[in-house]
Rosetta silent file (secondary structure, phi, psi, omega in degrees, C-alpha in Angstrom):
SEQUENCE: XXXXXXXXXXXXXXXXXXXXXXXXXXXXXXXXXXXXXXXXXXXXXXXXXXXXXXXXXXXXXXXXXXXXXXXXXXXXXXXXXXXXXXXXXXXXXXXXXXXXXXXXXXXXXXXXXXXXXXXXXXXXXXXXXXXXXXXXXXXXXXXXXXXXXXXXXXXXXXXXXXXXXXXXXXXXXXXXXXXXXXXXXXXXXXXXXXXXXXXXXXXXXXXXXXXXXXX
SCORE:     score description
SCORE:     0.000 S_00000001
   1 L     0.000  133.498 -178.696    0.000    0.000    0.000 S_00000001
   2 L   -70.352  160.721  178.934    1.346    3.426   -0.966 S_00000001
   3 H   -62.342  -38.907 -179.738    2.056    6.093    1.619 S_00000001
   4 H   -63.968  -39.512  178.336   -0.694    8.331    0.174 S_00000001
   5 H   -66.314  -38.875  177.788   -3.279    5.557    0.507 S_00000001
   6 H   -62.589  -40.807  179.110   -2.238    4.932    4.101 S_00000001
   7 H   -64.026  -42.901  179.025   -2.660    8.623    4.868 S_00000001
   8 H   -61.796  -41.228  179.006   -6.126    8.651    3.283 S_00000001
   9 H   -65.360  -41.736  177.347   -7.198    5.653    5.329 S_00000001
  10 H   -61.508  -41.412  177.486   -5.927    7.263    8.528 S_00000001
  11 H   -63.764  -38.674  179.307   -7.847   10.442    7.687 S_00000001
  12 H   -61.418  -49.109 -179.111  -10.975    8.403    7.031 S_00000001
  13 H   -67.673  -34.075  176.512  -10.844    6.663   10.409 S_00000001
  14 H   -63.143  -39.137  177.817  -10.023    9.948   12.148 S_00000001
  15 H   -63.065  -44.202  179.691  -13.133   11.446   10.571 S_00000001
  16 H   -62.539  -41.204  178.935  -15.308    8.583   11.807 S_00000001
  17 H   -64.065  -42.415  178.898  -13.924    8.909   15.330 S_00000001
  18 H   -59.869  -47.003  179.884  -14.549   12.656   15.280 S_00000001
  19 H   -59.564  -50.893 -171.969  -18.140   12.136   14.152 S_00000001
  20 H   -69.337  -41.384 -174.218  -18.950    9.402   16.636 S_00000001
  21 H   -83.885  -46.743 -173.251  -17.252   10.845   19.715 S_00000001
  22 H   -90.726  -37.512 -176.995  -17.682   14.589   19.322 S_00000001
  23 H  -101.055  -26.187 -174.739  -20.804   14.955   17.174 S_00000001
  24 L   101.113  149.933 -175.917  -22.600   11.680   17.779 S_00000001
  25 H   -63.032  -19.031 -179.326  -23.301    8.847   15.358 S_00000001
  26 H   -66.024  -16.373 -179.074  -26.334   10.649   13.951 S_00000001
  27 H   -98.383    6.669 -177.182  -23.977   12.913   12.014 S_00000001
  28 L  -116.218  134.538  170.111  -22.021   10.100   10.385 S_00000001
  29 L    57.763   38.562  179.984  -22.875    8.107    7.278 S_00000001
  30 L  -108.823   -0.776  176.799  -26.457    9.368    6.972 S_00000001
  31 L  -128.065  162.768 -173.135  -26.239   10.700    3.435 S_00000001
  32 L   -83.456  -24.588 -177.231  -25.212    9.051    0.197 S_00000001
  33 L   -70.844  138.225  178.044  -22.597   11.566   -0.943 S_00000001
  34 L   -74.321  135.651 -178.298  -18.980   10.732   -0.127 S_00000001
  35 L   -64.134  135.746 -172.454  -17.326   13.284    2.160 S_00000001
  36 E  -135.977  140.324  173.246  -15.007   15.546    0.210 S_00000001
  37 E  -135.675  117.753  176.765  -12.403   18.207    1.004 S_00000001
  38 L  -132.962  119.573 -173.980  -10.719   20.225   -1.742 S_00000001
  39 L   -88.639  -24.622 -178.234   -8.921   23.416   -0.761 S_00000001
  40 L  -124.130  160.694 -177.438   -7.999   24.697   -4.231 S_00000001
  41 L   -62.530  126.980 -179.626   -9.819   24.884   -7.564 S_00000001
  42 L   -69.868  166.343  174.520   -9.605   21.524   -9.363 S_00000001
  43 L   -64.620  136.968 -179.524   -8.379   21.040  -12.907 S_00000001
  44 L   -57.014  -23.900  179.451  -11.199   21.769  -15.428 S_00000001
  45 L   -72.842  -16.832  179.954  -10.736   18.270  -16.852 S_00000001
  46 L   -98.104   84.300 -173.450  -11.872   16.785  -13.525 S_00000001
  47 H   -61.036  -43.708 -177.547  -15.601   17.493  -13.779 S_00000001
  48 H   -63.266  -43.338  179.926  -16.608   15.613  -10.618 S_00000001
  49 H   -65.025  -42.092  178.977  -14.016   17.375   -8.475 S_00000001
  50 H   -62.784  -44.671 -179.343  -14.974   20.787   -9.859 S_00000001
  51 H   -60.889  -46.793 -178.963  -18.673   20.161   -9.262 S_00000001
  52 H   -67.809  -35.957  177.171  -18.151   19.042   -5.667 S_00000001
  53 H   -61.982  -44.750  179.331  -15.744   21.932   -5.018 S_00000001
  54 H   -60.290  -46.145 -176.551  -18.327   24.433   -6.252 S_00000001
  55 H   -72.490  -39.311 -176.605  -21.112   23.032   -4.074 S_00000001
  56 H   -67.887  -40.904 -173.772  -18.965   22.498   -0.978 S_00000001
  57 H   -85.960  -20.702 -179.409  -17.416   25.971   -0.840 S_00000001
  58 L   -77.216  155.269 -179.789  -20.492   28.025   -1.737 S_00000001
  59 L  -112.162  -20.944 -177.409  -22.911   29.361    0.864 S_00000001
  60 E  -148.041  164.971  177.927  -25.836   30.433   -1.320 S_00000001
  61 E  -164.548 -169.686  179.227  -27.353   29.950   -4.749 S_00000001
  62 E  -110.580  119.209 -178.977  -30.558   30.319   -6.771 S_00000001
  63 E  -103.228  123.918 -175.965  -33.236   27.694   -6.136 S_00000001
  64 E  -111.235  130.177  178.994  -35.886   27.378   -8.842 S_00000001
  65 E  -128.630  172.174  177.711  -39.296   25.811   -8.312 S_00000001
  66 E   -90.603  117.254 -171.548  -42.571   25.518  -10.243 S_00000001
  67 L   -83.785  128.657  171.705  -44.789   28.395   -9.110 S_00000001
  68 L   -73.007  -42.226 -175.543  -48.451   27.904   -8.232 S_00000001
  69 L   -67.172  -25.319 -176.772  -49.027   31.639   -7.986 S_00000001
  70 L  -106.102   21.447  174.687  -47.580   32.242  -11.467 S_00000001
  71 L    68.987   31.789  178.108  -49.502   29.509  -13.267 S_00000001
  72 L    92.691    3.687  177.499  -46.678   26.989  -13.420 S_00000001
  73 L   -72.236  154.200  176.861  -43.944   29.426  -14.436 S_00000001
  74 E   -69.709  142.804  179.271  -40.462   28.902  -12.947 S_00000001
  75 E  -126.939  118.205  179.790  -39.724   30.921   -9.812 S_00000001
  76 E  -100.052  141.132 -177.126  -36.125   31.576   -8.761 S_00000001
  77 E  -141.764  134.870  174.902  -35.170   32.515   -5.221 S_00000001
  78 E   -74.213  124.898 -177.967  -31.820   33.280   -3.563 S_00000001
  79 E  -136.140  151.537  171.176  -31.352   30.793   -0.714 S_00000001
  80 E   -84.370  154.488 -179.143  -28.663   29.766    1.751 S_00000001
  81 L  -156.920  172.084  171.877  -27.625   26.118    1.786 S_00000001
  82 E  -154.912  145.686  175.213  -25.051   23.620    2.989 S_00000001
  83 E  -111.911   12.993  178.393  -23.961   20.178    1.828 S_00000001
  84 E   155.228 -177.197  175.817  -22.123   19.307    5.056 S_00000001
  85 E   -61.473  155.339 -179.524  -19.816   20.597    7.735 S_00000001
  86 L   -51.487  130.195  179.532  -17.292   23.213    6.517 S_00000001
  87 L    66.339   14.428  177.608  -14.738   21.580    4.196 S_00000001
  88 E  -135.726   53.399 -176.773  -16.560   18.247    4.495 S_00000001
  89 E   -69.754  148.937  176.778  -19.213   18.458    1.790 S_00000001
  90 E  -106.273   -8.479  179.912  -21.327   15.466    0.794 S_00000001
  91 E    91.796  -13.534 -177.544  -22.588   16.957   -2.468 S_00000001
  92 E   -99.757  114.736 -178.185  -26.247   16.960   -1.390 S_00000001
  93 E   -74.660  132.648  174.427  -27.642   20.500   -0.867 S_00000001
  94 E  -114.836  146.051 -176.639  -29.775   21.077    2.219 S_00000001
  95 E  -132.229  154.504  178.470  -31.996   24.126    2.756 S_00000001
  96 E  -118.763  100.245 -168.458  -33.839   25.681    5.714 S_00000001
  97 E  -123.212  154.198  175.864  -37.137   26.960    4.312 S_00000001
  98 L  -119.927  146.295  178.718  -40.472   28.290    5.535 S_00000001
  99 L   -75.621   -1.207  169.245  -43.844   27.985    3.818 S_00000001
 100 L   -70.410  -14.086  179.337  -44.272   31.729    4.374 S_00000001
 101 L  -106.222  143.723 -177.144  -42.004   31.887    1.322 S_00000001
 102 H   -59.595  -31.120 -173.844  -43.172   30.694   -2.144 S_00000001
 103 H   -60.011  -48.950 -179.735  -40.221   28.290   -2.641 S_00000001
 104 H   -66.118  -42.061  178.955  -41.236   25.865    0.112 S_00000001
 105 H   -60.862  -42.829  179.568  -44.932   26.099   -0.804 S_00000001
 106 H   -60.973  -44.813 -176.776  -44.113   25.366   -4.429 S_00000001
 107 H   -64.240  -35.579  179.579  -41.998   22.330   -3.512 S_00000001
 108 H   -69.479  -21.519  178.412  -44.731   20.827   -1.347 S_00000001
 109 H   -94.808  -35.776 -179.121  -47.069   21.016   -4.338 S_00000001
 110 L  -147.004  112.053 -172.008  -44.582   20.100   -7.093 S_00000001
 111 L   -73.322  -13.161 -177.068  -41.155   18.690   -6.131 S_00000001
 112 E   -61.099  130.412 -175.402  -39.460   19.513   -9.445 S_00000001
 113 E  -158.718  162.638  171.246  -36.653   21.994   -8.848 S_00000001
 114 E  -140.118  152.763 -176.596  -33.200   23.120   -9.914 S_00000001
 115 E  -134.567  128.762 -175.135  -30.402   24.764   -7.959 S_00000001
 116 E  -122.278  132.697  172.244  -27.619   26.895   -9.434 S_00000001
 117 E  -130.817  155.046 -177.383  -24.362   28.089   -7.894 S_00000001
 118 E  -123.626  153.811  174.638  -21.472   29.990   -9.449 S_00000001
 119 L   -70.894  -22.719 -170.798  -17.756   30.148   -8.802 S_00000001
 120 H   -54.567  -44.314  179.641  -17.903   33.943   -8.920 S_00000001
 121 H   -62.803  -19.097 -179.285  -18.820   34.521   -5.225 S_00000001
 122 H   -75.486  -14.099  177.695  -15.767   32.486   -4.201 S_00000001
 123 L    82.217   13.816 -176.850  -13.493   35.200   -5.599 S_00000001
 124 L  -103.296    5.920  179.248  -11.512   32.832   -7.830 S_00000001
 125 L   -92.695   -4.631 -179.934  -12.765   34.125  -11.189 S_00000001
 126 L    65.775 -135.149 -176.496  -10.602   37.227  -11.090 S_00000001
 127 L  -100.113    5.609 -179.708  -11.835   40.052  -13.295 S_00000001
 128 L   -75.356  158.707 -179.808  -13.613   37.935  -15.895 S_00000001
 129 L   -69.822  145.412  179.714  -17.387   38.121  -16.311 S_00000001
 130 L   -58.079  -23.539 -179.677  -19.447   35.526  -14.357 S_00000001
 131 L   -84.149  -10.733  176.811  -20.825   34.231  -17.659 S_00000001
 132 L   -58.424  130.601 -176.261  -17.337   33.486  -18.985 S_00000001
 133 L   -57.732  -24.310  179.828  -17.073   29.668  -19.328 S_00000001
 134 L   -78.125   -9.429  171.250  -13.841   29.597  -17.326 S_00000001
 135 L   -95.186  103.389 -167.267  -15.783   30.921  -14.326 S_00000001
 136 L   -62.327  148.852  173.069  -17.443   27.650  -13.291 S_00000001
 137 E  -150.186  151.199 -176.517  -21.138   27.249  -12.705 S_00000001
 138 E  -140.613  140.293  172.984  -23.350   24.272  -11.956 S_00000001
 139 E  -122.248  120.998  177.268  -27.071   23.554  -12.066 S_00000001
 140 E  -101.986  124.875 -178.707  -28.405   20.551  -10.155 S_00000001
 141 E  -115.286  141.037  179.528  -31.872   19.419  -11.227 S_00000001
 142 E   175.066 -137.900 -178.069  -34.113   17.022   -9.365 S_00000001
 143 E  -120.500  129.619  177.826  -36.740   16.939   -6.643 S_00000001
 144 E   -90.206  107.670 -170.942  -36.886   19.304   -3.666 S_00000001
 145 E  -112.881  142.305  173.494  -38.004   17.081   -0.809 S_00000001
 146 E   -74.824  129.995 -179.654  -39.003   17.783    2.777 S_00000001
 147 L   -88.979  133.565  178.965  -36.726   15.871    5.161 S_00000001
 148 L   -54.730  118.770 -174.414  -38.422   13.958    7.987 S_00000001
 149 L   -59.050  -27.737 -176.342  -37.930   16.202   11.039 S_00000001
 150 L   -93.866    1.742 -175.560  -37.369   13.207   13.334 S_00000001
 151 L   -84.033  161.726  174.347  -34.815   11.470   11.113 S_00000001
 152 H   -63.798  -32.612  179.950  -31.049   11.239   11.557 S_00000001
 153 H   -64.484  -38.524  178.579  -30.706   12.977    8.219 S_00000001
 154 H   -63.632  -38.045  177.260  -32.581   16.031    9.533 S_00000001
 155 H   -65.859  -42.678  176.414  -30.164   16.247   12.476 S_00000001
 156 H   -60.143  -45.990 -176.619  -27.228   15.983   10.109 S_00000001
 157 H   -64.933  -43.142  179.312  -28.706   18.656    7.827 S_00000001
 158 H   -63.783  -40.687  177.492  -29.406   21.126   10.632 S_00000001
 159 H   -62.189  -42.187  178.579  -25.871   20.702   11.939 S_00000001
 160 H   -64.133  -44.813 -178.780  -24.509   21.272    8.424 S_00000001
 161 H   -66.959  -47.030 -176.572  -26.700   24.323    7.860 S_00000001
 162 H   -69.474  -24.712  178.642  -26.097   25.940   11.254 S_00000001
 163 H   -69.852  -28.049  178.558  -22.339   25.409   10.953 S_00000001
 164 H   -99.370  -26.171 -175.753  -22.296   27.630    7.866 S_00000001
 165 L  -131.451   75.956 -174.000  -25.240   29.892    8.706 S_00000001
 166 H   -62.105  -25.760  179.164  -25.253   30.440   12.469 S_00000001
 167 H   -60.527  -27.894 -177.614  -27.970   33.107   12.152 S_00000001
 168 H   -58.041  -31.390 -177.869  -30.459   30.377   11.258 S_00000001
 169 H   -59.046  -28.961 -176.665  -30.513   29.169   14.857 S_00000001
 170 H  -100.392    7.983  179.137  -32.293   32.367   15.897 S_00000001
 171 L   -67.442  147.033 -171.096  -34.855   32.530   13.115 S_00000001
 172 L   -55.273  130.479  179.602  -38.463   32.833   14.449 S_00000001
 173 H   -65.456  -32.785 -177.555  -39.954   29.554   15.649 S_00000001
 174 H   -74.644   -1.823  175.080  -43.446   30.608   14.563 S_00000001
 175 H   -87.342   -6.810  174.286  -42.199   30.741   10.950 S_00000001
 176 L    53.768   53.738  175.658  -41.981   26.924   10.995 S_00000001
 177 L   -67.455  137.798 -179.470  -38.657   26.571    9.180 S_00000001
 178 E  -132.979  157.415 -178.989  -38.091   23.026    7.928 S_00000001
 179 E   -87.588  129.593  173.665  -35.226   21.143    6.322 S_00000001
 180 E  -120.838  158.124  173.899  -35.441   20.377    2.616 S_00000001
 181 E  -137.738  154.345  174.996  -32.946   18.626    0.359 S_00000001
 182 E   -95.856  116.503  175.469  -32.454   18.410   -3.384 S_00000001
 183 E   -85.522  104.068 -167.686  -32.599   14.828   -4.608 S_00000001
 184 E   -75.527  132.507  177.524  -30.326   15.209   -7.628 S_00000001
 185 E  -120.204  -24.269 -177.755  -31.326   13.659  -10.960 S_00000001
 186 E  -149.227  148.432 -177.913  -29.319   15.658  -13.492 S_00000001
 187 E  -130.170  128.448  175.611  -26.167   17.819  -13.473 S_00000001
 188 E  -117.133  114.638 -175.960  -25.260   20.682  -15.814 S_00000001
 189 E  -126.166  129.301  170.683  -21.672   21.855  -15.339 S_00000001
 190 E  -119.150  119.706  177.499  -19.689   24.504  -17.193 S_00000001
 191 L  -135.158    6.801  176.838  -16.077   24.864  -16.051 S_00000001
 192 L  -171.519  179.459  178.859  -14.254   25.697  -19.297 S_00000001
 193 L   -71.657  152.156  177.296  -14.791   26.357  -22.988 S_00000001
 194 L   111.236    7.168  176.989  -16.402   23.674  -25.125 S_00000001
 195 L    94.856  178.944 -177.354  -19.842   23.264  -23.614 S_00000001
 196 L   -67.048  148.426  177.873  -21.191   21.423  -20.565 S_00000001
 197 E   -89.260  128.490  175.229  -19.248   18.518  -19.081 S_00000001
 198 L   -65.623  128.735 -177.422  -21.094   15.178  -18.928 S_00000001
 199 L  -147.540  100.682  176.199  -21.322   14.176  -15.284 S_00000001
 200 L   -63.416  149.929 -178.391  -23.493   11.283  -14.033 S_00000001
 201 H   -59.580  -41.083 -179.135  -25.016   11.741  -10.589 S_00000001
 202 H   -61.740  -39.837  179.038  -23.251    8.646   -9.238 S_00000001
 203 H   -68.619  -34.976  176.867  -19.878    9.999  -10.321 S_00000001
 204 H   -65.170  -44.309 -177.397  -20.695   13.350   -8.712 S_00000001
 205 H   -74.443  -28.578 -178.503  -21.643   11.751   -5.399 S_00000001
 206 L  -131.339   67.574 -174.644  -18.694    9.321   -5.392 S_00000001
 207 L   -75.253  153.230  170.200  -15.904   11.023   -7.354 S_00000001
 208 L  -114.868  116.206 -169.147  -12.438    9.669   -8.012 S_00000001
 209 L  -122.994  157.166  177.452  -10.084   12.620   -8.102 S_00000001
 210 L   -98.129  -14.470  176.707   -6.479   13.439   -8.766 S_00000001
 211 L  -131.428  161.859 -171.321   -6.413   16.515   -6.554 S_00000001
 212 L    72.317 -165.916  174.319   -7.858   17.201   -3.159 S_00000001
 213 E  -152.047  155.854  178.769   -8.756   14.135   -1.160 S_00000001
 214 E  -110.687  137.191  174.477  -11.755   12.017   -0.321 S_00000001
 215 L   -99.541    0.000    0.000  -12.516   10.733    3.151 S_00000001
């Protein structure tokens, strides 16, 4: 076994111990996405790494749902999200939404949704325009589902969300905020010239990368 593989295995077991002892087992292994940490922008040729990097490091994006009030037209809304503890993304976006807002109401009536994030807020695009293909962007399409409040996944999601958005803890209780997640069915990724990169959902959730590391 190579030295790098030994290090990865040690990091993996250290992560499990941290979860179980400090956070509790409810925060470990409750989502399907493999835990990922990438500190620098991946090579554009590594679509899975770029996609996970974009989702893991971002704090907000535009969530689009099918609007009841607008006769079935798409409705986009800026929302905060998290896919895991800081620097430990799982690839699955979680949201803290209230039905006082159209997005949650729309999802409860029609789960079809898409979520878009851009590299631009990360400050790594330099002076180029956000629409420039070398400034990465990703749209995840699927179903926006309400997470069972009593489930282990809901506990994991709240911990992930509050770790990135501490203000959420103090949001009004009478607004009935609930945890939602995007069940991903399709991925549209632009990270360089030449059109979108083909990226199956399974490869996105369980990437094999040449840079960064997977736990």
